[in-house]
mmCIF file of C-alpha atoms in Angstrom:
data_model
loop_
_atom_site.group_PDB
_atom_site.id
_atom_site.type_symbol
_atom_site.label_atom_id
_atom_site.label_comp_id
_atom_site.label_asym_id
_atom_site.label_seq_id
_atom_site.Cartn_x
_atom_site.Cartn_y
_atom_site.Cartn_z
ATOM 1 C CA MET A 1 79.307 -32.943 -49.250
ATOM 2 C CA ARG A 2 79.311 -29.947 -51.586
ATOM 3 C CA SER A 3 81.816 -27.230 -50.747
ATOM 4 C CA VAL A 4 81.263 -23.545 -50.071
ATOM 5 C CA PRO A 5 83.007 -21.005 -52.330
ATOM 6 C CA THR A 6 85.444 -18.793 -50.439
ATOM 7 C CA TRP A 7 83.574 -15.647 -51.528
ATOM 8 C CA ALA A 8 80.713 -16.752 -49.265
ATOM 9 C CA LEU A 9 83.058 -16.071 -46.346
ATOM 10 C CA VAL A 10 83.189 -12.426 -47.468
ATOM 11 C CA SER A 11 79.433 -12.071 -47.987
ATOM 12 C CA SER A 12 78.583 -13.735 -44.678
ATOM 13 C CA GLY A 13 81.312 -11.878 -42.783
ATOM 14 C CA CYS A 14 80.198 -8.510 -44.127
ATOM 15 C CA ALA A 15 76.580 -8.996 -42.978
ATOM 16 C CA PRO A 16 77.090 -8.260 -39.242
ATOM 17 C CA VAL A 17 79.674 -5.584 -40.034
ATOM 18 C CA VAL A 18 77.407 -3.561 -42.339
ATOM 19 C CA LEU A 19 74.470 -3.923 -39.964
ATOM 20 C CA ILE A 20 76.356 -2.800 -36.858
ATOM 21 C CA MET A 21 78.298 -0.037 -38.632
ATOM 22 C CA GLY A 22 75.041 1.122 -40.206
ATOM 23 C CA TRP A 23 73.241 1.597 -36.918
ATOM 24 C CA LEU A 24 76.307 3.145 -35.229
ATOM 25 C CA VAL A 25 76.908 5.704 -37.987
ATOM 26 C CA ALA A 26 73.196 6.471 -38.479
ATOM 27 C CA ALA A 27 72.722 6.967 -34.725
ATOM 28 C CA SER A 28 75.716 9.310 -34.554
ATOM 29 C CA LEU A 29 74.320 11.357 -37.461
ATOM 30 C CA GLN A 30 70.900 11.473 -35.836
ATOM 31 C CA GLY A 31 72.284 12.754 -32.533
ATOM 32 C CA SER A 32 70.787 13.018 -29.073
ATOM 33 C CA PRO A 33 67.040 12.712 -29.843
ATOM 34 C CA TYR A 34 67.623 9.068 -30.749
ATOM 35 C CA ASP A 35 67.751 6.616 -27.824
ATOM 36 C CA PRO A 36 69.438 3.378 -28.946
ATOM 37 C CA ALA A 37 68.234 1.490 -25.862
ATOM 38 C CA ALA A 38 64.561 2.357 -26.292
ATOM 39 C CA GLN A 39 64.193 2.837 -30.062
ATOM 40 C CA THR A 40 64.527 0.332 -32.901
ATOM 41 C CA ILE A 41 67.149 0.463 -35.611
ATOM 42 C CA SER A 42 64.345 0.848 -38.147
ATOM 43 C CA VAL A 43 63.660 4.322 -36.749
ATOM 44 C CA LEU A 44 67.139 5.285 -37.971
ATOM 45 C CA ALA A 45 65.982 4.691 -41.562
ATOM 46 C CA ALA A 46 62.873 6.881 -41.202
ATOM 47 C CA PRO A 47 62.525 9.360 -44.074
ATOM 48 C CA GLY A 48 63.733 12.838 -43.251
ATOM 49 C CA ASP A 49 66.116 11.820 -40.474
ATOM 50 C CA SER A 50 69.743 12.841 -40.968
ATOM 51 C CA GLY A 51 71.123 9.287 -40.881
ATOM 52 C CA SER A 52 68.299 7.599 -42.776
ATOM 53 C CA TRP A 53 70.325 7.079 -45.938
ATOM 54 C CA VAL A 54 73.055 5.283 -43.954
ATOM 55 C CA MET A 55 70.661 2.860 -42.285
ATOM 56 C CA ALA A 56 68.758 2.261 -45.531
ATOM 57 C CA ALA A 57 72.067 1.498 -47.275
ATOM 58 C CA ALA A 58 72.997 -0.867 -44.438
ATOM 59 C CA PHE A 59 69.690 -2.743 -44.836
ATOM 60 C CA VAL A 60 70.302 -3.042 -48.594
ATOM 61 C CA ALA A 61 73.868 -4.280 -48.054
ATOM 62 C CA LEU A 62 72.664 -6.756 -45.415
ATOM 63 C CA GLY A 63 70.023 -8.058 -47.817
ATOM 64 C CA PHE A 64 72.545 -8.639 -50.587
ATOM 65 C CA CYS A 65 74.958 -10.284 -48.137
ATOM 66 C CA HIS A 66 72.270 -12.785 -47.096
ATOM 67 C CA LEU A 67 71.279 -13.440 -50.727
ATOM 68 C CA LEU A 68 74.878 -14.102 -51.775
ATOM 69 C CA THR A 69 75.530 -16.288 -48.749
ATOM 70 C CA ALA A 70 72.373 -18.319 -49.411
ATOM 71 C CA TRP A 71 73.528 -18.824 -52.991
ATOM 72 C CA GLY A 72 76.975 -20.017 -51.947
ATOM 73 C CA LEU A 73 76.028 -22.122 -48.938
ATOM 74 C CA ARG A 74 75.686 -25.322 -50.968
ATOM 75 C CA PRO A 75 76.159 -27.831 -48.104
ATOM 76 C CA ALA A 76 73.015 -26.492 -46.392
ATOM 77 C CA ALA A 77 69.630 -28.006 -47.168
ATOM 78 C CA ALA A 78 67.683 -26.117 -49.844
ATOM 79 C CA PRO A 79 64.803 -24.992 -47.564
ATOM 80 C CA GLY A 80 67.334 -23.331 -45.246
ATOM 81 C CA ARG A 81 69.066 -21.581 -48.109
ATOM 82 C CA MET A 82 65.678 -20.347 -49.332
ATOM 83 C CA ALA A 83 64.810 -19.062 -45.844
ATOM 84 C CA LEU A 84 68.145 -17.221 -45.593
ATOM 85 C CA ALA A 85 67.489 -15.699 -49.027
ATOM 86 C CA ALA A 86 64.001 -14.690 -47.850
ATOM 87 C CA GLY A 87 65.666 -12.947 -44.901
ATOM 88 C CA GLY A 88 67.816 -11.074 -47.396
ATOM 89 C CA VAL A 89 64.774 -10.040 -49.408
ATOM 90 C CA SER A 90 63.088 -8.896 -46.175
ATOM 91 C CA ALA A 91 66.075 -6.646 -45.410
ATOM 92 C CA LEU A 92 65.806 -5.127 -48.900
ATOM 93 C CA VAL A 93 62.083 -4.504 -48.451
ATOM 94 C CA VAL A 94 62.659 -2.960 -44.990
ATOM 95 C CA ALA A 95 64.888 -0.404 -46.744
ATOM 96 C CA VAL A 96 62.117 0.347 -49.263
ATOM 97 C CA VAL A 97 59.298 0.405 -46.667
ATOM 98 C CA PRO A 98 60.898 2.314 -43.772
ATOM 99 C CA ALA A 99 59.333 2.827 -40.380
ATOM 100 C CA PRO A 100 58.026 6.313 -39.610
ATOM 101 C CA SER A 101 60.088 8.375 -37.158
ATOM 102 C CA SER A 102 57.234 8.103 -34.640
ATOM 103 C CA GLY A 103 54.327 5.720 -34.332
ATOM 104 C CA GLY A 104 53.983 2.381 -36.049
ATOM 105 C CA SER A 105 53.610 1.092 -39.564
ATOM 106 C CA LEU A 106 51.738 -2.110 -40.363
ATOM 107 C CA SER A 107 53.564 -2.640 -43.652
ATOM 108 C CA HIS A 108 57.018 -2.101 -42.135
ATOM 109 C CA GLY A 109 56.171 -4.165 -39.060
ATOM 110 C CA SER A 110 54.888 -7.029 -41.201
ATOM 111 C CA VAL A 111 58.040 -7.124 -43.321
ATOM 112 C CA ALA A 112 60.250 -6.945 -40.228
ATOM 113 C CA ALA A 113 58.276 -9.764 -38.572
ATOM 114 C CA VAL A 114 58.666 -11.978 -41.644
ATOM 115 C CA GLY A 115 62.394 -11.214 -41.662
ATOM 116 C CA PHE A 116 62.772 -12.126 -37.974
ATOM 117 C CA ALA A 117 60.790 -15.341 -38.504
ATOM 118 C CA VAL A 118 62.627 -16.664 -41.557
ATOM 119 C CA LEU A 119 66.035 -15.778 -40.114
ATOM 120 C CA ALA A 120 65.141 -17.607 -36.889
ATOM 121 C CA ALA A 121 63.935 -20.641 -38.853
ATOM 122 C CA TRP A 122 66.689 -20.920 -41.446
ATOM 123 C CA PRO A 123 69.206 -22.775 -39.225
ATOM 124 C CA VAL A 124 66.739 -25.623 -38.622
ATOM 125 C CA LEU A 125 65.655 -25.678 -42.260
ATOM 126 C CA ALA A 126 69.321 -25.786 -43.358
ATOM 127 C CA ALA A 127 70.224 -28.717 -41.083
ATOM 128 C CA ARG A 128 71.601 -31.926 -42.470
ATOM 129 C CA ALA A 129 72.491 -35.237 -40.855
ATOM 130 C CA GLY A 130 75.497 -37.464 -41.385
ATOM 131 C CA ALA A 131 79.084 -37.994 -40.401
ATOM 132 C CA ALA A 132 80.555 -35.579 -42.966
ATOM 133 C CA VAL A 133 78.175 -32.687 -42.156
ATOM 134 C CA PRO A 134 79.855 -29.536 -40.762
ATOM 135 C CA TRP A 135 79.143 -29.011 -37.068
ATOM 136 C CA ALA A 136 77.187 -25.759 -37.577
ATOM 137 C CA LEU A 137 74.664 -27.577 -39.764
ATOM 138 C CA LEU A 138 74.307 -30.259 -37.082
ATOM 139 C CA SER A 139 73.829 -27.835 -34.161
ATOM 140 C CA SER A 140 71.254 -25.697 -35.907
ATOM 141 C CA LEU A 141 68.441 -26.379 -33.436
ATOM 142 C CA GLY A 142 70.351 -24.571 -30.690
ATOM 143 C CA ALA A 143 71.025 -21.579 -32.949
ATOM 144 C CA ALA A 144 67.365 -21.368 -33.945
ATOM 145 C CA ALA A 145 66.305 -21.605 -30.290
ATOM 146 C CA VAL A 146 68.599 -18.700 -29.346
ATOM 147 C CA MET A 147 67.250 -16.617 -32.237
ATOM 148 C CA ALA A 148 63.634 -17.431 -31.362
ATOM 149 C CA ALA A 149 64.275 -16.531 -27.714
ATOM 150 C CA GLY A 150 65.809 -13.255 -28.842
ATOM 151 C CA ALA A 151 62.806 -12.505 -31.031
ATOM 152 C CA ALA A 152 60.476 -13.276 -28.108
ATOM 153 C CA TRP A 153 62.501 -10.931 -25.885
ATOM 154 C CA PHE A 154 62.213 -8.240 -28.565
ATOM 155 C CA LEU A 155 58.405 -8.649 -28.651
ATOM 156 C CA VAL A 156 58.166 -8.459 -24.863
ATOM 157 C CA GLU A 157 60.222 -5.258 -24.817
ATOM 158 C CA LEU A 158 58.232 -3.824 -27.713
ATOM 159 C CA HIS A 159 54.912 -4.322 -25.928
ATOM 160 C CA SER A 160 56.205 -3.176 -22.534
ATOM 161 C CA HIS A 161 57.978 -0.125 -24.031
ATOM 162 C CA GLY A 162 61.204 -1.335 -22.436
ATOM 163 C CA VAL A 163 64.690 -1.712 -23.878
ATOM 164 C CA VAL A 164 63.418 -2.652 -27.329
ATOM 165 C CA GLY A 165 66.523 -1.245 -29.011
ATOM 166 C CA VAL A 166 68.827 -3.447 -26.938
ATOM 167 C CA ALA A 167 66.738 -6.556 -27.613
ATOM 168 C CA GLU A 168 66.532 -5.857 -31.342
ATOM 169 C CA ARG A 169 70.269 -5.258 -31.609
ATOM 170 C CA ALA A 170 70.986 -8.514 -29.780
ATOM 171 C CA VAL A 171 68.740 -10.655 -31.979
ATOM 172 C CA THR A 172 69.724 -9.011 -35.268
ATOM 173 C CA THR A 173 73.413 -9.355 -34.414
ATOM 174 C CA ILE A 174 72.979 -13.073 -33.742
ATOM 175 C CA GLN A 175 70.888 -13.538 -36.891
ATOM 176 C CA SER A 176 73.439 -11.726 -39.051
ATOM 177 C CA LEU A 177 76.411 -13.529 -37.475
ATOM 178 C CA TRP A 178 75.141 -17.135 -37.693
ATOM 179 C CA PRO A 179 75.541 -17.440 -41.508
ATOM 180 C CA PHE A 180 79.222 -16.517 -41.071
ATOM 181 C CA VAL A 181 79.609 -19.239 -38.422
ATOM 182 C CA VAL A 182 77.985 -21.774 -40.758
ATOM 183 C CA VAL A 183 80.207 -20.776 -43.679
ATOM 184 C CA LEU A 184 83.328 -21.034 -41.481
ATOM 185 C CA SER A 185 82.200 -24.458 -40.316
ATOM 186 C CA CYS A 186 81.639 -25.626 -43.897
ATOM 187 C CA LEU A 187 84.985 -24.287 -45.104
ATOM 188 C CA ARG A 188 86.756 -25.963 -42.198
ATOM 189 C CA ALA A 189 85.055 -29.262 -43.024
ATOM 190 C CA SER A 190 86.061 -28.862 -46.696
ATOM 191 C CA LEU A 191 89.691 -28.283 -45.726
ATOM 192 C CA ARG A 192 89.625 -31.278 -43.405
ATOM 193 C CA ASP A 193 88.151 -33.508 -46.098
ATOM 194 C CA GLY A 194 90.362 -32.107 -48.836
ATOM 195 C CA SER A 195 87.376 -30.921 -50.885
ATOM 196 C CA PRO A 196 88.021 -28.037 -53.338
ATOM 197 C CA THR A 197 86.283 -24.735 -52.524
#
């Protein structure tokens, strides 16, 4: 089994941190008009809003984190690595095609939907079988199911005008955290097997 470089631990670990810090700082700069329970994090990157540059920078950083992690996650199957990289590209495009501060945007919504889909699918596409496979690459169906359920919850809340912000934060946190779990699992397996990183 190919090993994961230790720098992938940094790139994968930074992904949830930059995402969460981005929406926290951008929301604090935006102030009281923004409702984090009812509004998406994409609204924080809307042009003209006081925290838009912070959220846009967080999307860019998240995209690069996913791209670097996909590059370094050599034990994962190639289709999964490509899907994770596609999720990174989607985050970069979301920063370039921001949502408007009110109303919808077909282009932004399409990019966000692609990002949700590929990040929900990548665990299954990255799966491998065998005795020496790290546990996170074996249990990928469960991770994908949780992410798909979170995306479905987000869609329900979006159409019912409910707690869409809560649902989006839950699913994006899980999607940004799972690559870190996979990298940790691979590094642990490498240490156990005595493989160089």
